[in-house]
Amino acid sequence: MPGYPLPLHLTASSFQAVKGVIFDMDGLLLDSETLAMDALAEAGTDLGYDVPLAFCRGMIGMPADTCRQMVHDTYGTDFPLERFFALQEEHLRRYVDSDRLVLKKGVTPLLDLLDRLSLPRAIATSSSRYRTDHHLELVGLLTRFDAIVTRDDVTRGKPNPEPYLTAAEKIGIAPEACLALEDSHNGARAAHAAGIPVIVVPDLLAPTEDVREKALAIVDDLDYVRHWLEQAHA
């Protein structure tokens, strides 16, 4: 379709085989990663620490335990870790409740297409159940998914494949018949490890070489995915 050319290694049949779609949430469905980074930096300032954006970006897509270890390794064991993340949560909630949380480009049209095609869809996110449900409800997406898998629902987070395997199981679709949509490095690695073809829509992080090798395609926004699925089912 004009304006949305398929990569040379893909054909319409690549998307005809898709029986279910699994979405990441932060940075893919919701323009929330920037808010989370701002909240981390503000929490650091509250406590008298400089928490640079580059450091915050290193936590994107990481399990909570890994993020905590990163902070300890950088700022030492005396750093008030629990207070830091509690303040981040307070600031993020304030940002979100003041209407700063918005959808990423192409989200609603893609979900509308999945409705028309009767394709089941799930979310596999590293966020908590509370944050996930709260944010999805605020933007009107909470009821638009057949299953939602959060970090509270698995024992091992991304880049482990467990979140994606759990999501595929919940919608009753074999992993290889699903399509994963991700923005983060660890999310793409998790989907690939689960045996799920993954399209990466970069947000704050440019894809690394290994992510490029693992991805079915790298695209600017979800409109590409919608056009390709629509073309495949025309």
Coordinates of C-alpha atoms in Angstrom, one line a residue:
M1 CA 0.0 0.0 0.0
P2 CA 1.4 3.4 -0.9
G3 CA 3.4 5.0 1.9
Y4 CA 3.7 1.7 3.9
P5 CA 6.0 -0.5 1.8
L6 CA 6.6 -4.0 3.1
P7 CA 10.2 -4.9 3.8
L8 CA 11.6 -7.0 1.0
H9 CA 11.7 -10.1 3.1
L10 CA 8.0 -9.9 3.9
T11 CA 4.9 -10.6 1.9
A12 CA 1.1 -10.3 2.6
S13 CA 1.1 -14.0 3.5
S14 CA 3.4 -13.2 6.4
F15 CA 0.5 -11.4 8.0
Q16 CA -2.3 -13.7 6.8
A17 CA -0.7 -16.3 9.3
V18 CA -1.3 -13.9 12.3
K19 CA -4.0 -15.3 14.5
G20 CA -3.5 -13.1 17.5
V21 CA -1.6 -9.9 18.5
I22 CA 0.3 -9.2 21.7
F23 CA 1.1 -5.6 22.6
D24 CA 3.6 -4.1 25.0
M25 CA 2.1 -1.2 26.8
D26 CA 4.5 1.6 27.9
G27 CA 6.0 3.3 24.9
L28 CA 4.0 1.2 22.4
L29 CA 0.4 1.8 23.3
L30 CA 0.9 4.7 25.7
D31 CA 3.2 7.6 25.4
S32 CA 4.2 7.0 29.0
E33 CA 8.0 6.3 28.9
T34 CA 8.8 10.0 28.9
L35 CA 6.5 10.6 31.8
A36 CA 8.2 7.8 33.7
M37 CA 11.6 9.2 33.0
D38 CA 10.6 12.6 34.2
A39 CA 9.1 11.2 37.3
L40 CA 12.4 9.3 38.1
A41 CA 14.4 12.5 37.6
E42 CA 12.0 14.5 39.8
A43 CA 12.2 11.9 42.5
G44 CA 16.0 12.1 42.5
T45 CA 15.9 15.8 42.8
D46 CA 13.5 15.5 45.7
L47 CA 16.1 13.4 47.5
G48 CA 19.0 15.6 46.6
Y49 CA 20.4 13.3 43.8
D50 CA 21.0 14.0 40.1
V51 CA 19.4 11.2 38.2
P52 CA 20.3 11.9 34.5
L53 CA 18.0 11.0 31.6
A54 CA 20.6 8.7 30.1
F55 CA 20.5 6.6 33.3
C56 CA 16.7 6.6 33.4
R57 CA 16.6 5.4 29.8
G58 CA 18.7 2.4 30.8
M59 CA 15.8 1.2 32.9
I60 CA 13.3 1.1 30.0
G61 CA 12.0 -2.4 29.6
M62 CA 13.9 -3.8 32.6
P63 CA 12.3 -5.9 35.3
A64 CA 11.7 -4.1 38.6
D65 CA 14.5 -6.0 40.4
T66 CA 17.0 -5.1 37.7
C67 CA 16.1 -1.4 38.0
R68 CA 16.6 -1.5 41.7
Q69 CA 19.9 -3.2 41.3
M70 CA 21.0 -0.6 38.8
V71 CA 20.2 2.2 41.2
H72 CA 22.1 0.5 44.0
D73 CA 25.1 -0.1 41.8
T74 CA 25.2 3.5 40.7
Y75 CA 24.2 5.4 43.9
G76 CA 25.3 3.0 46.6
T77 CA 23.5 0.9 49.2
D78 CA 22.8 4.0 51.3
F79 CA 20.5 5.4 48.6
P80 CA 16.9 5.6 49.8
L81 CA 15.6 3.1 47.2
E82 CA 12.1 2.5 48.5
R83 CA 11.5 6.3 49.0
F84 CA 12.9 7.0 45.5
F85 CA 10.5 4.6 43.7
A86 CA 7.6 5.7 45.9
L87 CA 8.2 9.3 44.9
Q88 CA 8.5 8.3 41.3
E89 CA 5.1 6.6 41.6
E90 CA 3.6 9.8 43.2
H91 CA 5.0 12.1 40.5
L92 CA 3.9 9.7 37.7
R93 CA 0.4 9.5 39.1
R94 CA 0.2 13.3 39.2
Y95 CA 1.4 13.6 35.6
V96 CA -1.1 11.0 34.5
D97 CA -4.0 12.4 36.4
S98 CA -3.3 15.8 34.9
D99 CA -4.1 14.5 31.4
R100 CA -0.5 14.1 30.3
L101 CA -1.0 10.4 29.3
V102 CA -1.9 10.0 25.6
L103 CA -2.1 7.2 23.1
K104 CA 0.7 6.6 20.6
K105 CA 0.0 7.1 17.0
G106 CA -2.1 4.4 15.3
V107 CA -3.3 2.6 18.4
T108 CA -7.1 3.1 18.0
P109 CA -7.2 2.4 14.3
L110 CA -5.2 -0.8 14.8
L111 CA -7.5 -2.0 17.6
D112 CA -10.5 -1.2 15.4
L113 CA -9.1 -3.3 12.6
L114 CA -8.4 -6.2 15.0
D115 CA -12.1 -6.0 16.0
R116 CA -13.2 -6.2 12.4
L117 CA -10.9 -9.2 11.8
S118 CA -12.0 -10.8 15.0
L119 CA -8.3 -11.3 16.0
P120 CA -7.7 -11.8 19.7
R121 CA -5.3 -9.5 21.4
A122 CA -3.4 -9.3 24.7
I123 CA -1.0 -7.1 26.6
A124 CA 2.4 -8.2 28.0
T125 CA 3.8 -5.4 30.1
S126 CA 6.5 -5.0 32.7
S127 CA 4.3 -2.5 34.7
S128 CA 2.4 -3.5 37.8
R129 CA -1.3 -4.6 37.7
Y130 CA -2.4 -1.4 39.4
R131 CA -0.5 0.9 37.1
T132 CA -1.6 -1.1 34.0
D133 CA -5.3 -1.1 34.8
H134 CA -5.3 2.5 36.0
H135 CA -3.5 3.8 32.9
L136 CA -5.5 1.7 30.4
E137 CA -8.8 2.8 32.1
L138 CA -7.8 6.5 31.8
V139 CA -7.2 6.3 28.1
G140 CA -10.3 4.0 27.4
L141 CA -8.4 0.8 26.5
L142 CA -9.0 -1.4 29.5
T143 CA -11.8 -3.4 27.9
R144 CA -10.2 -3.7 24.5
F145 CA -8.0 -6.6 25.3
D146 CA -8.8 -10.3 25.8
A147 CA -6.0 -10.7 28.3
I148 CA -3.5 -8.5 30.2
V149 CA -0.3 -10.0 31.6
T150 CA 1.6 -7.7 34.0
R151 CA 4.8 -8.1 36.0
D152 CA 2.6 -9.3 38.9
D153 CA 1.4 -12.3 36.9
V154 CA 4.8 -13.8 36.1
T155 CA 7.8 -14.9 38.0
R156 CA 10.3 -13.8 35.4
G157 CA 9.9 -10.5 33.5
K158 CA 11.3 -9.4 30.1
P159 CA 13.7 -10.3 28.5
N160 CA 12.6 -13.7 29.7
P161 CA 9.9 -15.1 27.4
E162 CA 7.4 -15.9 30.2
P163 CA 5.3 -12.7 29.8
Y164 CA 4.8 -13.4 26.1
L165 CA 4.2 -17.2 26.5
T166 CA 1.7 -16.4 29.3
A167 CA -0.2 -13.9 27.1
A168 CA -0.3 -16.3 24.1
E169 CA -1.6 -19.0 26.4
K170 CA -4.3 -16.7 27.8
I171 CA -5.7 -15.9 24.3
G172 CA -5.4 -19.5 23.2
I173 CA -3.1 -18.9 20.3
A174 CA 0.2 -20.7 19.6
P175 CA 3.2 -18.4 20.0
E176 CA 4.3 -18.8 16.4
A177 CA 0.8 -17.7 15.2
C178 CA 1.0 -14.5 17.2
L179 CA 2.5 -11.2 16.3
A180 CA 4.3 -9.2 19.0
L181 CA 4.5 -5.4 19.0
E182 CA 7.3 -3.8 21.1
D183 CA 9.3 -0.7 21.5
S184 CA 12.0 -1.8 24.0
H185 CA 15.1 -3.9 23.5
N186 CA 14.2 -6.4 26.3
G187 CA 10.6 -6.6 25.1
A188 CA 11.8 -7.6 21.6
R189 CA 14.2 -10.1 23.0
A190 CA 11.4 -11.6 25.2
A191 CA 9.1 -12.0 22.2
H192 CA 11.8 -13.5 20.1
A193 CA 12.7 -15.9 22.9
A194 CA 9.1 -17.0 23.0
G195 CA 9.1 -17.8 19.3
I196 CA 6.8 -15.0 18.5
P197 CA 7.5 -12.8 15.4
V198 CA 8.0 -9.2 16.6
I199 CA 7.7 -5.8 15.0
V200 CA 9.6 -3.1 16.8
V201 CA 8.2 0.5 17.0
P202 CA 11.1 2.4 18.7
D203 CA 10.1 5.0 21.3
L204 CA 13.0 6.5 23.3
L205 CA 15.6 3.8 22.5
A206 CA 17.0 3.2 19.0
P207 CA 17.1 -0.5 18.2
T208 CA 20.4 -2.3 18.9
E209 CA 22.0 -4.6 16.3
D210 CA 20.7 -7.7 18.0
V211 CA 17.2 -6.3 18.2
R212 CA 17.3 -5.5 14.4
E213 CA 18.3 -9.1 13.8
K214 CA 15.5 -10.4 15.9
A215 CA 12.8 -8.1 14.6
L216 CA 10.4 -9.0 11.7
A217 CA 10.5 -5.3 10.9
I218 CA 11.4 -1.9 12.4
V219 CA 8.7 0.7 11.8
D220 CA 7.9 4.3 12.7
D221 CA 4.4 3.8 14.1
L222 CA 1.5 1.3 14.4
D223 CA -0.1 2.5 11.2
Y224 CA 2.4 0.3 9.3
V225 CA 1.1 -2.7 11.2
R226 CA -2.5 -1.8 10.5
H227 CA -1.9 -1.3 6.8
W228 CA 0.0 -4.5 6.4
L229 CA -2.7 -6.6 8.3
E230 CA -5.4 -4.8 6.3
Q231 CA -3.7 -5.6 3.0
A232 CA -3.2 -9.2 4.0
H233 CA -6.9 -9.7 4.8
A234 CA -8.3 -7.6 1.9

